[in-house]
Every structure is written in C-alpha cells, then in structure tokens.
Coordinates of C-alpha atoms and ligand atoms in Angstrom, one line a residue:
Chain A
X83 CA 135.0 110.5 116.8
X84 CA 136.5 110.8 113.3
X85 CA 136.4 114.3 111.9
X86 CA 133.5 114.4 109.4
X87 CA 134.7 115.9 106.2
X88 CA 133.1 114.4 103.1
X89 CA 132.7 117.3 100.7
X90 CA 133.1 116.5 97.0
X91 CA 133.1 118.7 93.9
X92 CA 129.6 120.4 93.5
X93 CA 127.2 118.3 91.5
X94 CA 125.4 120.1 88.7
X95 CA 122.2 121.4 89.9
X96 CA 119.2 121.7 87.7
X97 CA 118.2 125.2 86.8
X98 CA 116.2 126.5 89.9
X99 CA 113.9 128.8 88.0
X100 CA 113.2 132.0 90.0
X101 CA 113.6 131.5 93.8
X102 CA 111.6 134.0 95.9
X103 CA 114.2 134.1 98.5
X104 CA 117.8 133.1 99.0
X105 CA 119.6 133.1 102.4
X106 CA 122.5 131.5 104.2
X107 CA 122.5 128.5 106.7
X108 CA 125.5 126.8 108.3
X109 CA 126.6 123.3 108.2
X110 CA 129.2 122.6 110.9
X111 CA 130.0 126.2 110.9
X112 CA 130.4 126.5 107.1
X113 CA 128.2 129.0 105.4
X114 CA 126.0 127.5 102.7
X115 CA 123.6 129.2 100.3
X116 CA 119.9 128.0 100.6
X117 CA 116.6 128.7 98.8
X118 CA 113.3 129.0 100.6
X119 CA 111.4 125.8 100.1
X120 CA 114.4 123.6 99.9
X121 CA 114.9 120.7 102.3
X122 CA 118.0 120.5 104.5
X123 CA 119.0 117.4 102.5
X124 CA 118.8 119.5 99.1
X125 CA 120.8 122.3 100.5
X126 CA 123.5 119.8 101.6
X127 CA 123.5 117.9 98.3
X128 CA 123.8 121.2 96.4
X129 CA 126.9 122.0 98.3
X130 CA 128.3 118.5 97.6
X131 CA 127.8 117.1 101.1
X132 CA 126.3 113.6 101.1
X133 CA 126.8 112.5 104.6
X134 CA 125.8 114.2 107.9
X135 CA 125.5 111.3 110.5
X136 CA 127.7 108.7 112.2
X137 CA 125.9 105.5 113.1
X138 CA 125.6 104.6 116.8
X139 CA 127.3 101.3 116.3
X140 CA 130.2 101.3 113.8
X141 CA 130.2 105.2 113.4
X142 CA 129.7 104.9 109.7
X143 CA 128.7 107.9 107.7
X144 CA 125.1 108.2 106.4
X145 CA 123.0 110.7 104.4
X146 CA 119.9 110.3 102.2
X147 CA 118.8 106.9 101.3
X148 CA 115.0 106.8 100.7
X149 CA 114.4 110.5 100.1
X150 CA 110.8 110.3 101.3
X151 CA 110.9 110.1 105.1
X152 CA 110.8 106.2 105.4
X153 CA 114.3 105.1 106.2
X154 CA 115.5 107.6 108.8
X155 CA 119.0 107.3 107.5
X156 CA 119.2 111.2 106.8
X157 CA 118.9 112.1 110.5
X158 CA 120.5 115.5 111.3
X159 CA 120.8 118.0 114.0
X160 CA 119.1 121.4 113.1
X161 CA 119.4 124.2 115.5
X162 CA 120.2 121.8 118.5
X163 CA 117.4 119.5 117.7
X164 CA 118.7 116.1 116.8
X165 CA 117.0 113.3 114.8
X166 CA 115.3 115.6 112.2
X167 CA 114.9 114.0 108.8
X168 CA 116.9 116.2 106.5
X169 CA 114.9 114.9 103.4
X170 CA 111.6 116.3 104.9
X171 CA 112.6 119.4 107.1
X172 CA 112.6 122.7 105.1
X173 CA 115.5 125.1 105.8
X174 CA 114.9 128.4 107.4
X175 CA 117.2 131.4 107.3
X176 CA 120.1 131.1 109.7
X177 CA 119.6 127.4 110.5
X178 CA 122.6 125.8 112.1
X179 CA 122.8 122.4 110.8
X180 CA 125.3 120.0 112.3
X181 CA 126.4 116.4 111.6
X182 CA 124.9 114.1 114.2
X183 CA 127.1 111.6 115.9
X184 CA 125.5 108.4 117.4
X185 CA 122.0 108.9 118.8
X186 CA 122.2 112.6 118.5
X187 CA 121.4 113.2 122.1
X188 CA 124.9 113.9 123.4
X189 CA 125.0 117.5 122.0
X190 CA 121.2 118.2 122.1
X191 CA 119.9 121.1 124.1
X192 CA 118.9 119.9 127.5
X193 CA 115.2 120.8 127.3
X194 CA 114.8 118.4 124.3
X195 CA 116.5 115.5 125.7
X196 CA 113.3 114.2 127.5
X197 CA 111.3 113.7 124.3
X198 CA 112.7 110.4 123.3
X199 CA 111.1 108.5 120.5
X200 CA 110.3 104.7 120.7
Chain B
X273 CA 76.1 110.6 111.9
X274 CA 75.9 114.4 111.3
X275 CA 73.5 115.5 108.3
X276 CA 76.5 115.6 105.9
X277 CA 78.6 112.5 106.3
X278 CA 82.4 112.9 106.6
X279 CA 85.3 111.0 105.1
X280 CA 88.9 111.1 106.1
X281 CA 91.2 110.4 103.1
X282 CA 94.8 109.5 104.2
X283 CA 97.2 110.2 101.4
X284 CA 97.1 113.0 98.7
X285 CA 98.7 111.1 95.8
X286 CA 96.8 110.1 92.7
X287 CA 94.7 107.6 94.6
X288 CA 93.7 109.8 97.5
X289 CA 93.1 112.9 95.3
X290 CA 90.9 111.0 92.9
X291 CA 89.0 109.6 95.9
X292 CA 88.7 113.0 97.6
X293 CA 87.3 114.6 94.4
X294 CA 84.8 111.7 93.7
X295 CA 83.5 111.8 97.3
X296 CA 83.4 115.6 97.6
X297 CA 81.6 115.9 94.4
X298 CA 78.8 113.8 95.8
X299 CA 78.1 115.6 99.0
X300 CA 80.6 114.2 101.5
X301 CA 82.7 116.4 103.7
X302 CA 86.3 115.3 103.0
X303 CA 89.3 115.8 105.0
X304 CA 92.5 115.0 103.1
X305 CA 95.4 114.1 105.4
X306 CA 98.7 114.0 104.0
X307 CA 102.3 114.0 105.2
X308 CA 103.6 116.1 102.2
X309 CA 103.7 119.9 102.3
X310 CA 101.9 119.8 98.9
X311 CA 99.3 117.5 97.4
X312 CA 100.5 115.2 94.6
X313 CA 102.1 112.1 96.3
X314 CA 105.0 110.5 94.6
X315 CA 104.0 110.5 91.0
X316 CA 102.8 114.2 90.9
X317 CA 105.4 115.3 93.4
X318 CA 105.8 119.2 93.0
X319 CA 108.7 121.4 93.7
X320 CA 108.3 123.8 96.5
X321 CA 106.5 127.0 95.1
X322 CA 109.4 129.2 96.2
X323 CA 111.6 127.3 93.7
X324 CA 109.1 128.4 91.2
X325 CA 110.1 125.8 88.8
X326 CA 108.5 124.4 85.7
X327 CA 107.3 120.9 86.6
X328 CA 109.7 118.3 85.6
X329 CA 109.5 116.9 82.0
X330 CA 106.1 115.1 82.3
X331 CA 104.6 113.8 79.2
X332 CA 101.6 116.0 78.1
X333 CA 98.8 113.7 79.3
X334 CA 100.2 113.4 82.7
X335 CA 100.5 117.1 83.0
X336 CA 96.6 117.5 81.9
X337 CA 95.6 114.8 84.5
X338 CA 97.5 116.7 87.2
X339 CA 96.0 119.9 86.3
X340 CA 92.5 118.5 86.5
X341 CA 93.3 117.0 90.0
X342 CA 94.8 120.2 91.2
X343 CA 92.1 122.5 90.0
X344 CA 89.4 120.1 91.3
X345 CA 91.0 120.1 94.7
X346 CA 91.3 124.0 94.6
X347 CA 87.6 124.4 93.7
X348 CA 86.4 122.0 96.4
X349 CA 88.7 123.6 99.0
X350 CA 87.4 127.0 98.1
X351 CA 83.8 125.7 98.4
X352 CA 84.7 124.2 101.8
X353 CA 83.9 120.6 100.7
X354 CA 87.5 119.4 101.2
X355 CA 89.9 120.5 103.9
X356 CA 93.5 119.6 103.0
X357 CA 95.7 119.0 106.1
X358 CA 99.3 119.1 104.6
X359 CA 102.3 118.2 106.8
X360 CA 100.2 115.8 108.8
X361 CA 101.8 112.4 109.4
X362 CA 99.2 109.9 110.4
X363 CA 100.5 107.4 112.9
X364 CA 97.2 105.6 113.8
X365 CA 93.6 105.4 112.7
X366 CA 91.2 104.2 115.4
X367 CA 87.7 102.8 115.1
X368 CA 85.1 103.4 117.9
X369 CA 83.4 100.1 118.2
X370 CA 80.2 101.6 119.7
X371 CA 79.6 104.3 116.9
X372 CA 81.6 103.0 114.0
X373 CA 83.2 106.2 113.5
X374 CA 86.9 106.9 113.3
X375 CA 89.7 109.1 114.8
X376 CA 92.7 109.7 112.7
X377 CA 95.8 110.7 114.9
X378 CA 98.6 112.6 113.2
X379 CA 101.9 114.3 114.1
X380 CA 102.3 117.8 112.6
X381 CA 105.0 119.2 110.5
X382 CA 108.3 117.6 109.7
X383 CA 109.4 118.0 113.4
X384 CA 106.5 115.6 114.4
X385 CA 106.5 116.7 118.1
X386 CA 102.9 117.8 118.2
X387 CA 99.7 115.7 117.7
X388 CA 96.4 116.4 115.9
X389 CA 93.2 114.5 115.4
X390 CA 90.5 114.3 112.9
X391 CA 87.2 112.6 113.4
X392 CA 85.1 111.0 110.5
X393 CA 82.4 108.7 109.7
X394 CA 84.5 106.7 107.3
X395 CA 88.2 106.4 106.3
X396 CA 89.8 105.8 103.0
X397 CA 93.6 104.8 103.1
X398 CA 95.5 106.0 100.1
X399 CA 99.1 105.9 101.6
X400 CA 100.9 104.5 98.5
X401 CA 104.1 102.4 98.8
X402 CA 107.8 102.7 99.4
X403 CA 110.7 101.1 97.5
X404 CA 112.1 97.6 98.1
X405 CA 115.9 97.6 98.0
X406 CA 117.7 94.4 98.5
X407 CA 121.1 94.6 100.4
X408 CA 124.4 94.2 98.6
X409 CA 128.0 94.9 99.9
X410 CA 128.4 98.6 100.0
X411 CA 124.8 99.6 99.9
X412 CA 125.1 101.8 103.0
X413 CA 127.7 104.0 101.6
X414 CA 126.6 107.7 101.2
X415 CA 125.8 108.2 97.5
X416 CA 123.8 105.0 97.3
X417 CA 120.2 106.2 97.3
X418 CA 117.0 104.5 96.3
X419 CA 115.7 105.0 92.7
X420 CA 112.7 106.6 93.8
X421 CA 114.4 108.7 96.3
X422 CA 116.6 110.1 93.7
X423 CA 113.5 111.0 91.7
X424 CA 111.8 112.4 94.7
X425 CA 114.8 114.7 95.5
X426 CA 114.9 115.8 91.9
X427 CA 111.1 116.5 91.5
X428 CA 110.5 118.0 95.0
X429 CA 113.8 119.9 95.6
X430 CA 115.4 120.0 92.2
X431 CA 118.4 118.5 94.0
X432 CA 120.9 116.0 92.3
X433 CA 123.3 113.7 94.5
X434 CA 126.2 113.9 92.4
X435 CA 127.7 114.1 88.9
X436 CA 128.0 110.6 87.5
X437 CA 125.2 108.2 88.3
X438 CA 124.4 104.4 87.8
X439 CA 120.8 103.4 87.9
X440 CA 120.4 99.8 88.9
X441 CA 118.0 97.0 90.3
X442 CA 114.9 96.0 88.6
X443 CA 111.4 97.4 87.7
X444 CA 109.7 99.9 85.6
X445 CA 110.7 102.8 87.8
X446 CA 114.3 102.6 86.7
X447 CA 113.5 104.1 83.2
X448 CA 111.9 107.2 84.2
X449 CA 114.5 107.8 86.9
X450 CA 117.4 107.4 84.5
X451 CA 115.8 109.7 82.1
X452 CA 115.1 112.3 84.6
X453 CA 118.6 112.4 86.1
X454 CA 120.1 112.5 82.6
X455 CA 117.7 115.4 81.7
X456 CA 118.6 117.2 84.9
X457 CA 122.3 117.2 83.9
X458 CA 123.8 114.1 85.6
X459 CA 126.0 111.8 83.5
X460 CA 124.2 108.5 83.6
X461 CA 127.0 106.0 83.2
X462 CA 124.7 103.0 83.0
X463 CA 121.2 101.7 83.5
X464 CA 121.6 98.1 85.0
X465 CA 118.5 96.0 84.8
X466 CA 118.5 92.5 86.1
X467 CA 115.6 91.3 84.1
X468 CA 116.3 90.4 80.4
X469 CA 114.4 91.2 77.2
X470 CA 113.5 87.5 77.0
X471 CA 111.4 87.7 80.0
X472 CA 109.5 90.8 78.6
X473 CA 108.9 88.8 75.4
X474 CA 107.5 85.8 77.2
X475 CA 104.9 88.1 78.8
X476 CA 104.3 89.9 75.6
X477 CA 100.5 88.8 75.3
X478 CA 99.6 90.4 78.7
X479 CA 101.8 93.4 78.0
X480 CA 100.4 94.4 74.8
X481 CA 96.8 94.9 76.3
X482 CA 98.4 98.2 77.4
X483 CA 99.7 99.8 74.2
X484 CA 99.9 103.2 75.9
X485 CA 102.1 101.8 78.7
X486 CA 104.5 100.1 76.2
X487 CA 104.7 103.2 74.3
X488 CA 105.5 105.2 77.4
X489 CA 108.4 102.7 78.1
X490 CA 109.6 103.0 74.6
X491 CA 109.6 106.8 74.9
X492 CA 111.8 106.6 77.8
X493 CA 114.1 104.2 76.1
X494 CA 114.4 106.6 73.1
X495 CA 115.1 109.5 75.4
X496 CA 117.9 107.5 77.1
X497 CA 119.5 106.7 73.8
X498 CA 119.4 110.3 73.0
X499 CA 121.4 111.1 76.2
X500 CA 123.7 108.2 75.3
X501 CA 122.8 106.1 78.4
X502 CA 124.2 102.6 78.2
X503 CA 121.6 100.0 79.2
X504 CA 122.8 96.7 80.6
X505 CA 119.9 94.0 80.9
X506 CA 120.5 90.8 82.7
X507 CA 123.1 92.5 84.7
X508 CA 123.3 93.4 88.5
X509 CA 125.4 95.5 90.7
X510 CA 127.4 93.1 92.9
X511 CA 129.2 95.7 95.0
X512 CA 129.4 99.3 95.7
X513 CA 133.0 100.7 96.5
X514 CA 134.3 103.6 98.5
X515 CA 135.4 104.4 102.1
X516 CA 133.3 107.3 103.2
X517 CA 131.5 107.9 100.0
X518 CA 130.5 105.8 96.8
X519 CA 133.2 105.9 94.3
X520 CA 132.4 103.0 91.9
X521 CA 130.4 100.0 91.4
X522 CA 131.1 96.5 90.2
X523 CA 128.5 95.2 87.7
X524 CA 128.2 91.6 86.5
X525 CA 126.3 89.8 83.8
X526 CA 123.7 87.2 85.2
X527 CA 123.8 83.6 84.2
X528 CA 120.6 81.6 83.5
X529 CA 120.3 80.9 87.2
X530 CA 120.4 84.6 88.1
X531 CA 123.9 84.4 89.4
X532 CA 126.8 86.7 88.6
X533 CA 128.6 85.2 85.7
X534 CA 132.2 84.6 86.5
X535 CA 134.6 86.9 84.5
X536 CA 131.9 89.2 83.5
X537 CA 132.5 91.7 86.4
X538 CA 133.5 95.3 85.4
X539 CA 134.0 98.4 87.5
X540 CA 132.1 101.6 86.7
X541 CA 133.2 104.8 88.4
X542 CA 130.3 106.8 89.7
X543 CA 129.4 108.9 92.7
X544 CA 125.7 108.2 92.8
X545 CA 123.9 104.8 92.7
X546 CA 120.2 105.0 92.4
X547 CA 118.9 101.4 93.2
X548 CA 115.5 99.8 93.6
X549 CA 113.9 96.4 93.3
X550 CA 110.3 97.2 93.0
X551 CA 107.7 98.6 95.4
X552 CA 106.0 97.6 98.6
X553 CA 102.6 98.8 99.8
X554 CA 102.3 100.8 103.1
X555 CA 99.9 98.8 105.1
X556 CA 100.5 99.8 108.7
X557 CA 97.4 101.9 109.1
X558 CA 95.1 99.1 107.6
X559 CA 96.7 96.6 109.9
X560 CA 96.3 98.5 113.1
X561 CA 92.5 98.8 112.0
X562 CA 92.4 95.0 111.6
X563 CA 92.0 95.0 107.8
X564 CA 92.8 91.6 106.2
X565 CA 95.8 91.7 103.9
X566 CA 96.4 89.7 100.6
X567 CA 100.1 89.0 100.6
X568 CA 101.8 92.3 101.3
X569 CA 98.9 94.5 100.2
X570 CA 95.5 95.5 101.8
X571 CA 92.8 93.3 100.4
X572 CA 89.7 95.1 98.9
X573 CA 86.5 94.1 97.2
X574 CA 85.2 95.4 93.8
X575 CA 84.2 98.7 95.5
X576 CA 87.7 99.1 97.0
X577 CA 86.3 98.3 100.5
X578 CA 88.4 96.5 103.1
X579 CA 86.9 93.9 105.4
X580 CA 86.5 96.4 108.2
X581 CA 83.2 98.3 107.9
X582 CA 83.8 102.0 107.0
X583 CA 87.3 101.5 105.8
X584 CA 88.2 101.9 102.0
X585 CA 91.5 101.5 100.4
X586 CA 93.0 102.5 97.0
X587 CA 96.2 102.8 95.1
X588 CA 99.5 101.2 95.8
X589 CA 98.5 100.4 99.3
X590 CA 96.3 97.7 97.7
X591 CA 98.9 96.4 95.4
X592 CA 101.5 98.1 93.2
X593 CA 100.5 99.1 89.7
X594 CA 101.5 102.7 88.9
X595 CA 99.8 106.1 88.9
X596 CA 97.0 105.3 86.4
X597 CA 95.7 102.3 88.4
X598 CA 95.9 104.5 91.6
X599 CA 93.6 107.1 89.9
X600 CA 91.0 104.5 88.9
X601 CA 91.0 102.8 92.2
X602 CA 90.7 106.2 94.0
X603 CA 87.7 107.2 91.8
X604 CA 85.9 104.0 92.5
X605 CA 86.6 104.1 96.2
X606 CA 85.4 107.7 96.5
X607 CA 82.1 107.0 94.7
X608 CA 81.5 103.8 96.7
X609 CA 82.2 105.7 100.0
X610 CA 79.9 108.5 99.1
X611 CA 77.1 106.1 98.1
X612 CA 77.5 104.0 101.3
X613 CA 77.8 107.0 103.7
X614 CA 74.4 108.2 102.3
X615 CA 73.0 104.7 103.1
X616 CA 72.9 103.6 99.4
X617 CA 74.3 100.6 97.6
X618 CA 76.2 102.3 94.8
X619 CA 75.6 101.2 91.1
X620 CA 78.9 99.9 89.7
X621 CA 77.7 100.9 86.1
X622 CA 78.4 104.5 87.1
X623 CA 82.1 103.8 87.3
X624 CA 82.4 101.2 84.4
X625 CA 85.2 103.1 82.6
X626 CA 87.2 103.2 85.8
X627 CA 86.6 99.5 86.5
X628 CA 87.7 98.4 83.1
X629 CA 90.8 100.5 83.4
X630 CA 91.4 98.9 86.8
X631 CA 91.1 95.3 85.3
X632 CA 93.3 96.2 82.4
X633 CA 96.0 97.8 84.5
X634 CA 96.0 95.1 87.3
X635 CA 96.7 92.5 84.6
X636 CA 99.4 94.7 83.3
X637 CA 100.9 95.0 86.7
X638 CA 100.8 91.3 87.3
X639 CA 102.6 90.7 84.0
X640 CA 105.3 93.3 84.9
X641 CA 105.7 91.7 88.3
X642 CA 106.6 88.4 86.8
X643 CA 109.2 90.0 84.5
X644 CA 110.9 92.3 87.0
X645 CA 111.9 89.8 89.7
X646 CA 115.2 90.3 91.5
X647 CA 117.9 87.8 90.3
X648 CA 117.3 84.3 92.0
X649 CA 120.9 84.3 93.4
X650 CA 120.9 87.7 95.1
X651 CA 121.1 86.5 98.6
X652 CA 124.2 84.4 97.9
X653 CA 126.1 87.7 96.8
X654 CA 125.5 89.2 100.2
X655 CA 128.7 88.9 102.2
X656 CA 128.5 88.2 106.0
X657 CA 129.8 91.5 106.9
X658 CA 127.2 93.4 104.8
X659 CA 125.0 95.5 107.0
X660 CA 121.4 94.3 106.3
X661 CA 119.4 96.2 108.8
X662 CA 120.6 99.8 108.3
X663 CA 119.1 101.3 111.5
X664 CA 120.3 98.7 114.0
X665 CA 123.4 97.9 112.0
X666 CA 122.7 94.1 111.9
X667 CA 124.9 92.2 109.3
X668 CA 124.0 89.3 107.2
X669 CA 126.3 87.1 109.2
X670 CA 124.1 87.6 112.2
X671 CA 120.9 86.9 110.3
X672 CA 122.4 83.7 109.0
X673 CA 123.5 82.6 112.5
X674 CA 120.0 83.3 113.7
X675 CA 118.7 80.9 111.2
X676 CA 121.4 78.3 110.8
X677 CA 122.6 78.0 114.4
X678 CA 119.6 79.3 116.4
X679 CA 116.9 77.8 114.3
X680 CA 114.8 81.0 113.5
X681 CA 112.2 80.2 110.9
X682 CA 110.3 83.5 110.5
X683 CA 110.9 87.2 110.3
X684 CA 109.6 87.9 113.8
X685 CA 112.0 85.4 115.5
X686 CA 114.9 86.8 113.3
X687 CA 114.1 90.2 114.6
X688 CA 113.9 89.2 118.2
X689 CA 117.3 87.5 118.0
X690 CA 119.3 89.9 116.0
X691 CA 117.2 93.3 116.5
X692 CA 117.1 93.4 112.6
X693 CA 113.8 95.5 111.9
X694 CA 113.7 97.1 115.4
X695 CA 115.1 100.5 114.6
X696 CA 113.6 103.7 113.4
X697 CA 112.3 102.6 110.1
X698 CA 110.6 99.7 111.8
X699 CA 111.9 97.2 109.3
X700 CA 110.5 98.9 106.2
X701 CA 114.0 99.0 104.7
X702 CA 115.3 95.6 105.8
X703 CA 112.4 93.2 106.0
X704 CA 112.5 92.1 102.4
X705 CA 116.4 91.6 102.5
X706 CA 116.1 89.8 105.8
X707 CA 113.4 87.5 104.6
X708 CA 115.4 86.7 101.6
X709 CA 118.5 85.9 103.6
X710 CA 116.6 83.8 106.1
X711 CA 114.7 82.0 103.4
X712 CA 111.3 82.9 104.9
X713 CA 108.3 84.7 103.5
X714 CA 108.0 88.4 103.6
X715 CA 105.2 89.1 106.0
X716 CA 103.7 92.5 106.8
X717 CA 105.2 94.2 109.7
X718 CA 102.6 94.4 112.5
X719 CA 104.0 97.7 113.7
X720 CA 102.1 99.3 116.7
X721 CA 102.2 102.7 114.9
X722 CA 102.8 103.9 111.4
X723 CA 105.4 106.5 112.7
X724 CA 107.6 106.7 115.6
X725 CA 105.4 108.7 118.2
X726 CA 107.0 111.0 120.8
X727 CA 106.0 110.0 124.4
X728 CA 104.6 113.5 124.9
X729 CA 102.0 113.0 122.3
X730 CA 100.9 109.7 123.7
X731 CA 100.7 111.3 127.1
X732 CA 98.7 114.2 126.0
X733 CA 96.2 111.8 124.3
X734 CA 95.8 109.7 127.5
X735 CA 95.1 112.9 129.4
X736 CA 92.3 113.8 127.1
X737 CA 90.7 110.4 126.8
X738 CA 86.9 110.5 126.9
X739 CA 86.7 114.4 126.2
X740 CA 84.9 115.7 123.1
X741 CA 87.2 115.7 120.1
X742 CA 89.2 118.6 118.8
X743 CA 88.7 119.0 115.0
Ligands
FAD948 C1 109.9 107.7 96.1 C2 109.0 107.3 94.9 C3 109.2 107.8 93.7 C4 108.4 107.5 92.7 N1 108.5 108.1 91.4 C5 107.7 107.6 90.4 C6 107.9 108.3 89.0 O1 108.8 109.1 88.9 N2 107.2 107.7 88.0 C7 106.4 106.8 88.2 O2 105.6 106.3 87.3 N3 106.0 106.2 89.5 C8 106.8 106.6 90.5 N4 106.6 106.0 91.8 C9 105.4 105.1 91.8 C10 104.3 105.8 92.4 O3 104.3 105.8 93.7 C11 102.9 105.4 91.9 O4 102.8 105.1 90.6 C12 101.8 106.3 92.3 O5 102.2 107.6 92.8 C13 100.9 105.6 93.3 O6 99.9 106.5 93.8 P1 99.3 106.5 95.2 O7 98.2 107.5 95.3 O8 98.9 105.0 95.4 O9 100.4 106.7 96.3 P2 101.4 107.9 96.4 O10 101.6 108.8 95.2 O11 102.7 107.3 97.0 O12 100.7 108.8 97.5 C14 100.7 108.5 98.9 C15 100.5 109.6 99.8 O13 100.3 109.3 101.0 C16 101.0 110.0 102.0 N5 101.2 109.1 103.2 C17 101.7 107.8 103.2 N6 101.6 107.4 104.5 C18 101.1 108.4 105.2 C19 100.8 108.6 106.6 N7 101.0 107.7 107.5 N8 100.3 109.8 107.0 C20 100.1 110.8 106.0 N9 100.2 110.7 104.8 C21 100.8 109.5 104.4 C22 102.3 110.2 101.3 O14 103.0 111.3 101.7 C23 101.8 110.4 99.8 O15 101.6 111.8 99.6 C24 107.4 106.4 92.7 C25 107.3 105.8 94.1 C26 108.1 106.2 95.1 C27 107.9 105.6 96.5
FES949 S1 116.3 109.7 103.3 FE1 114.9 108.3 104.1 S2 114.0 109.4 105.8 FE2 115.3 110.9 104.9

C-alpha cells in the first residue's frame, strides 16, 4: 500500500467563537488539535487533511464527499473501529484516528470483526 | 389506540419541525426521530453548541422563523408533548396490518451499532433530500465535494475544505454556497452555472410570482459581487485535475446543444470544487411502507397524505422546493394528522394561508426545475475510465458495455451486471449518473433498508419478535 501523505497548507478556518473545550486527537500518530463538538472530518479538514481512506479496488484516496452521511466516502478508523463516517462522528479527547485501507477490517480489533454490514 | 393518539415524525428539518409543532399543539403525542445531533435539518443546520458560534449569516427573516421553530420545540418538549430523539437513524418503518399502527426502527448514534424502536398510531415522513451529482472525469478526487456538503460542513462544523474554491453545476443551491464559502474566508475563484440567463428569462412569468425568492437570489448575487466572485453562466466543469488531491478544474463554455464549445476550455487552479446538479428526495422509508411515488418523489394528496393509511409526508421527500415549501407542507401535514388521529375530517380552510404558499412555491419550484437542468451533452463528456459508482468503483466503460454489448435497458439490470449501485450508499450517489449514461429513466432505488443495518441489530429484533414493544 502506498504511504498516505496528503497534507496541504492549512485552509483558513472561520472564527470558531468560544469553544468550551479544546483537546488533542491523533491522526496516523500525528497530534491534531480538536474542539468538542467537531466531527472527525472537520478536525481533519482544519489540519489540511482531505483524504483518509484508500478504496478497496484501485486503492484511490477518498475523504468527504456529501458531508451529510449519505455517500459513505469518508469512512475512517477511529480507535480501532473501522468504517465510521467521519462527517457524522464527533471527536472525543484522545481519539486515535487512522487512515483506512480497503475494507478497513484488516487492522480492526478482533472483537469488532464479526459485525459486518450488508 | 391510546387515549391520546401518537405520531412519529421522521426528520427534524423545516418540514418535520413544522409538522411536529402543528400536531403537538393539537393534542397529539409526538416523537420526533432524527439522525442529526441537533434539530434543524439541512436548511437550519446548527453548529455544535460547544463551538458556541453565531449562526451563519442567515437573512433576518430566516433567523426569525428558526427561532420560532426552536422555541416552539423547546416549549413542547418541556411540557412533554414532544419527545425529540436525536442521533436516531431510521432504517425501517413497519406497519402492523392488524392494528394499523407503526413501528419505527432506528440505529443509535453515529456508530449505528445499536437499535431502538418507537411505536406510534401514525407516521409522518419528513426526511428531506440529498444532492444529485453527475459524474465527470476527476470527480472522485479528494477536494471535490458536493455543494450542499460544503455548506453542511461550514454550517455544522465551521470547517472549510481548502483555500481556493470553485462552485459548479446547476441549481439555486450554488448561490448560497458560494456566498457562504466566500464569507467564511475561502477565495471563490468562480461560480460555474450551466444554466444561462436566457433560460431564466424564458421562465420569467412563473418566477415573478415569487418576488421574495427573486430578491433573495438577487441578494446573493450582490454579495458575490462584493466578494469579487466571477460568475460564469452557460459553463460547465469538464474535468477535475490532480493526482491524490484536486489541483485545478477545466471549465468550458456550453454551445446551444449543451456541449462544451471547442476552444473555450480554460484551467482554473483550486483545491476545492463544490459541485451539485439539483436535489433528489429521500424516499426509501416511504417505499418500504408501500407508498406510491410520483416520479422520484413520494406522492401525497392535498392534506399531505400518502396512499398508505396513517402515513403522511412533507418537505423535500415529496418533491424538491426549498425550505419555505417544506414549512408549509409540514404545517398542513401536522394539522391533517392531528385531526385524523382524533377521527375528524380536517377543515382545509384552517390552513388556507399555508395551502396558498404551497401552491405558489410549487409553481416556483417547477419553473426553477425547467431552468436548472444539467447540460444535455453531459454524459458524452464522461470518459470510459471515469469512475461512476464511487462505492464499487465501476467506471463508465463498464456501464456502457452493459448497455451496448449486454443489452441492459434499465437501472436494475445495469446494477446486476456491473455492481453499480450495490455499495454502501446503495446507489444514492450514482443512480442519476448511471441512468444518464445508460439512457434509461431514473427510477427509485427499492432499497430493503434506508441504512445499512448491522446483522446484530437484525438478530436482536428477530429474538424479540412478538414481545411487547420497548419505547
Ligand atoms: C447537504 C444539503 C445542504 C443544503 N443547504 C441549503 C442551504 O444552504 N440553503 C438552502 O436554501 N437550501 C439548502 N438545502 C436544501 C434544503 O434541504 C431544503 O430547502 C430544506 O432543508 C428542506 O427541508 P426538509 O424538512 O424537507 O428536509 P431537511 O432539512 O433535509 O431535513 C430532513 C431531516 O431528516 C433527517 N433524516 C433523513 N433521513 C432520515 C432517516 N432515515 N432517519 C432519521 N432521520 C433522517 C435528516 O437528518 C434531516 O434532519 C440543502 C440540502 C442539502 C441536502
Ligand atoms: S461525506 Fe458522505 S457519508 Fe460522510
């Protein structure tokens, strides 16, 4: 699998008025700042990351497309749980977010691997 | 039926909120079931409270309506007349033939690994819609997002995808999205609309019935000018460029037949492309219940009733027409449901203003639909190696082969032959594109469930069959 490195210059972010709480999460081991109430996708976008998955077939990078939970393009692994929609899932302090190769099950925690979706 | 009848409203956008308030105000116990973590739907999407932001630049009248809905919801909730179940993704609504009552099945939280059920005497579907995006070379590159998606991320998460954006496609949504991105600090390099001013002028008589709406559009146009946004009408994005991320788009003028005019192509560097070609209604829950559709929307009568007893529908799910139409339909649906649940025939005179607004806004939406059509030649511009089904990675060449070589003549056959539409999104993102490439009509999906359901949830349900319901 190709290394996943697609970080660009940080985009401007609209003034987030007064966040109640700021904390850190990691993305592939790199520490990123997060605000409570943000989705995983918003945290990644704010850090200039726009892709966090490789497709099963051609291994192409993907990130947010529909932004409202319909397209499933933004699937990501959060704390060992694969196939989470980054545009819906809120971040929690200490979350370990990882790029997801293929179906996401290869590096899932064993106890989750039974709950397949179809 | 219990003494006080109950209504489950699915969807807490403008339609669902208006319906819930109307029904709760008339003695109905309402459960408002919504996938979002906060009420508001797409139009009134609110940022997370912890982000503690001012609401995005909404014109004043929209702010007032939202305040009225939000305060009304708060009052009814405090009085126990409305229960709001946030973070509940409904995957199926079932009707008990014997009793004519309903069970609403949902998955909880964004993780969606646990199930929940709500029982009700009637249901009102207000699930809104999603964006139609037609494929073009490069549309799967990270940095290419739907126009509504860019708007949703901005409104709900105060996040921007990049620094330099192009907004493209067709439809009334492009203007507010371009304005919002510019106001939030992105450089909007161009707004690329495939419809032309001539098409708008041809529809002028139908459009001027809604001076407020036109003024709204003009207001956006003025704000775009102020932000220095270049607007290209009768233009289209023919390709998005980049290797692992969007770097630029090629834009072409359209000729009279809706095809890119040779020699007119120009390249615009950008890291974000927000693209959309209009909206499609969510109809899965209605389809599973057996409601008849009209085209791609749920068919309703003057009271917003579907043809399945006890099932109402309102808002974009019955046809796309904007937030004001969704509000009017929701109000009528809620009042009708309340009367019918108490065994009375409602008097339509009581909702005459809403009915008038509905007539006007539907005519306006029809006129807009005729203006904002994707360019006629869009499918020809899709190269064979362009991925069409994003989930299953089926390209245009495979779809064409299924049609030209294997003789597929409808969406279902194309799907069986190519797997286009069989992935996670169940064809929501590709059906319009596949239908266009295959030259067959866009038919509703016939999905078994509105959401992918974990096997564990189905198994747990089978285990409790016949037991009294959990509420
Ligand atoms: C992404 C997006 C962004 C948009 N942005 C704008 C904009 O900025 N300006 C504008 O004028 N118009 C916008 N629109 C158009 C807008 O949707 C409508 O004008 C208006 O919101 C329609 O109201 P509604 O109540 O019918 O549906 P919505 O507002 O879409 O509300 C539907 C609600 O139902 C919920 N829902 C859907 N399916 C389920 C399910 N299975 N289970 C549980 N809940 C469910 C959704 O989460 C949502 O809260 C946007 C549309 C989309 C798709
Ligand atoms: S971006 Fe479409 S599901 Fe998250």
